[in-house]
Short mmCIF file of C-alpha atoms in Angstrom, two decimals:
data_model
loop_
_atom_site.label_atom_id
_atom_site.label_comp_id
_atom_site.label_asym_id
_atom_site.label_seq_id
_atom_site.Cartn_x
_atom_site.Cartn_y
_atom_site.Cartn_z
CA UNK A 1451 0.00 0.00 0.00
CA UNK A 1452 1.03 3.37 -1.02
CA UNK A 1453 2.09 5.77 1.71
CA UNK A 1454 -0.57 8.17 0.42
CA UNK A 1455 -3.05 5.58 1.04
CA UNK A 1456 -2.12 4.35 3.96
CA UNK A 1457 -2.75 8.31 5.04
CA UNK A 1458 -6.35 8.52 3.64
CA UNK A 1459 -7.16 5.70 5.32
CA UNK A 1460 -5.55 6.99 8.52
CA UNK A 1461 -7.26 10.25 8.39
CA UNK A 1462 -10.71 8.78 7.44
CA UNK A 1463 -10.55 6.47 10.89
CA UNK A 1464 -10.06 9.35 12.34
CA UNK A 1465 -12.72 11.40 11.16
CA UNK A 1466 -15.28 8.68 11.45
CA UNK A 1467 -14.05 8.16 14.98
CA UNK A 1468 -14.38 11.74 15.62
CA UNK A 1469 -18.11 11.60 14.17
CA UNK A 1470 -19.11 8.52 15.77
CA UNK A 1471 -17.55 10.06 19.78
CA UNK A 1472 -19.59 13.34 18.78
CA UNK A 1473 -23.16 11.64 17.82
CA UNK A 1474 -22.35 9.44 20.97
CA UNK A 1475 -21.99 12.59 23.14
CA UNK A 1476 -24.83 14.49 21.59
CA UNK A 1477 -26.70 11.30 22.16
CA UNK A 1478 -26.01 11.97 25.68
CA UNK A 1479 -26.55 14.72 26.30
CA UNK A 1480 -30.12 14.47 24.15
CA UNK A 1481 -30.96 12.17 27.37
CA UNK A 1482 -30.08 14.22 29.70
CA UNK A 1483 -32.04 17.38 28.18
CA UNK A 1484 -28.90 19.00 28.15
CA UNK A 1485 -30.36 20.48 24.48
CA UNK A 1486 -27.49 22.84 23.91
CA UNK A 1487 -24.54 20.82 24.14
CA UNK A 1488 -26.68 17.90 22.26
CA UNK A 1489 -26.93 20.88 19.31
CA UNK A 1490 -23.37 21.48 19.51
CA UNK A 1491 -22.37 17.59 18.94
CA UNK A 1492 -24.95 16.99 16.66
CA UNK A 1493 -23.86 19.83 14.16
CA UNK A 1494 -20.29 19.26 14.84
CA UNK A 1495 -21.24 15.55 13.46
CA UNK A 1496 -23.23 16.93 11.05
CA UNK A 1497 -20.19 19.43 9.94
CA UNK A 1498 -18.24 16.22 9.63
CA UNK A 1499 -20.74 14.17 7.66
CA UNK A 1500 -22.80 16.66 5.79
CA UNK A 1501 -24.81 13.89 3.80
CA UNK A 1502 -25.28 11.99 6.53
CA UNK A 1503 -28.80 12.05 7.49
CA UNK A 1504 -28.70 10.37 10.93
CA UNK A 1505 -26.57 13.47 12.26
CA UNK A 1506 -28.92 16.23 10.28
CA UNK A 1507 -32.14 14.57 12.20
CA UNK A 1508 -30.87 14.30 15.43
CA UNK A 1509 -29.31 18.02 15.39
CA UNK A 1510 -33.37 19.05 14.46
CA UNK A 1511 -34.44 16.77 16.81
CA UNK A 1512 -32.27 18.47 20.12
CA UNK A 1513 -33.43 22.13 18.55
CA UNK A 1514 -36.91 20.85 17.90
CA UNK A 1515 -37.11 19.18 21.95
CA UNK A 1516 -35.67 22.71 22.81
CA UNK A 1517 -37.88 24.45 21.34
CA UNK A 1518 -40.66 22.47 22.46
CA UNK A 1519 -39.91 22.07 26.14
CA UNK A 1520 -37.86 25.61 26.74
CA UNK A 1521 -39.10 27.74 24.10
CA UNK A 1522 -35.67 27.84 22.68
CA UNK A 1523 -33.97 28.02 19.37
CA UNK A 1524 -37.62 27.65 17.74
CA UNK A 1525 -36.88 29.52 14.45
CA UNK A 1526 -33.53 27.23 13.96
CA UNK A 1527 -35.83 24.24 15.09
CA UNK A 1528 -38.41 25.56 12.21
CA UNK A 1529 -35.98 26.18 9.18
CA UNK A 1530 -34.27 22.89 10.20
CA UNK A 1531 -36.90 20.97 10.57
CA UNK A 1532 -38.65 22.57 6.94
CA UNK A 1533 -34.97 21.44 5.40
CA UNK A 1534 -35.25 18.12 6.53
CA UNK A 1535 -39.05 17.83 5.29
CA UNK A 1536 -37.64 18.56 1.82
CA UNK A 1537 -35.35 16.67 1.52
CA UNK A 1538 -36.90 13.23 3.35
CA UNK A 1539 -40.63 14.05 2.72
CA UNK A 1540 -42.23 10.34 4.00
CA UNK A 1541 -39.62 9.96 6.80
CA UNK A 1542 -41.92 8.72 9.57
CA UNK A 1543 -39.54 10.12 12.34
CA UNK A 1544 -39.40 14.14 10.92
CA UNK A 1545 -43.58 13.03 10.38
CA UNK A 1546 -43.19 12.43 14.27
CA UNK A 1547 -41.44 15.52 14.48
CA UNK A 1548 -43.79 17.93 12.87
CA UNK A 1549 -46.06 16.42 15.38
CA UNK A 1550 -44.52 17.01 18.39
CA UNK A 1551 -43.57 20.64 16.79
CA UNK A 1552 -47.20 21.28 16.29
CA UNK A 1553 -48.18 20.67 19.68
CA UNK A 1554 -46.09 23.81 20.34
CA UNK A 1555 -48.11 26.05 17.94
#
């Protein structure tokens, strides 16, 4: 193996590692209602893996619980919630999400 291989594949462990500890935190914190610092892992994730949809949900999902419960972040929790509706129209967990949204309205 090449040595410029052998450094791809170094650095994309890493990153995945990195992504994996930060959705594990945010996941966390998400249980702890600790809603900030469950934002700030999830987008960090999310920075990481930008395609990735399991980090773009569960970022909407900490502003959405937020919102929700503390009456925080609800116009971040609105436009990211609206972006993931576009993109993953029939996804029954952002369907669950509107829901629990709408309760707030």
């Amino acid at each position: 193996m090449s040595q410029q291989k052998k450094e791809y594949y170094e650095k994309k462990a890493a990153t995945d590692s990195l992504y994996l500890s930060l959705i594990k935190n945010g996941s966390k914190y998400l249980n702890k209602k600790d809603y900030k610092k469950a934002e700030e892992n999830f987008y960090n994730a999310y920075e990481i893996k930008p395609k990735d949809f399991n980090a773009l949900y569960l970022y909407t999902k900490s502003l959405v619980l937020n919102c929700v419960e503390n009456n925080h972040y609800c116009i971040s929790a609105h436009r990211s919630l609206n972006y993931l509706v576009s993109k993953y129209p029939n996804n029954e967990n952002i369907i669950l999400l509107q829901d629990l949204m709408e309760t707030k309205e």
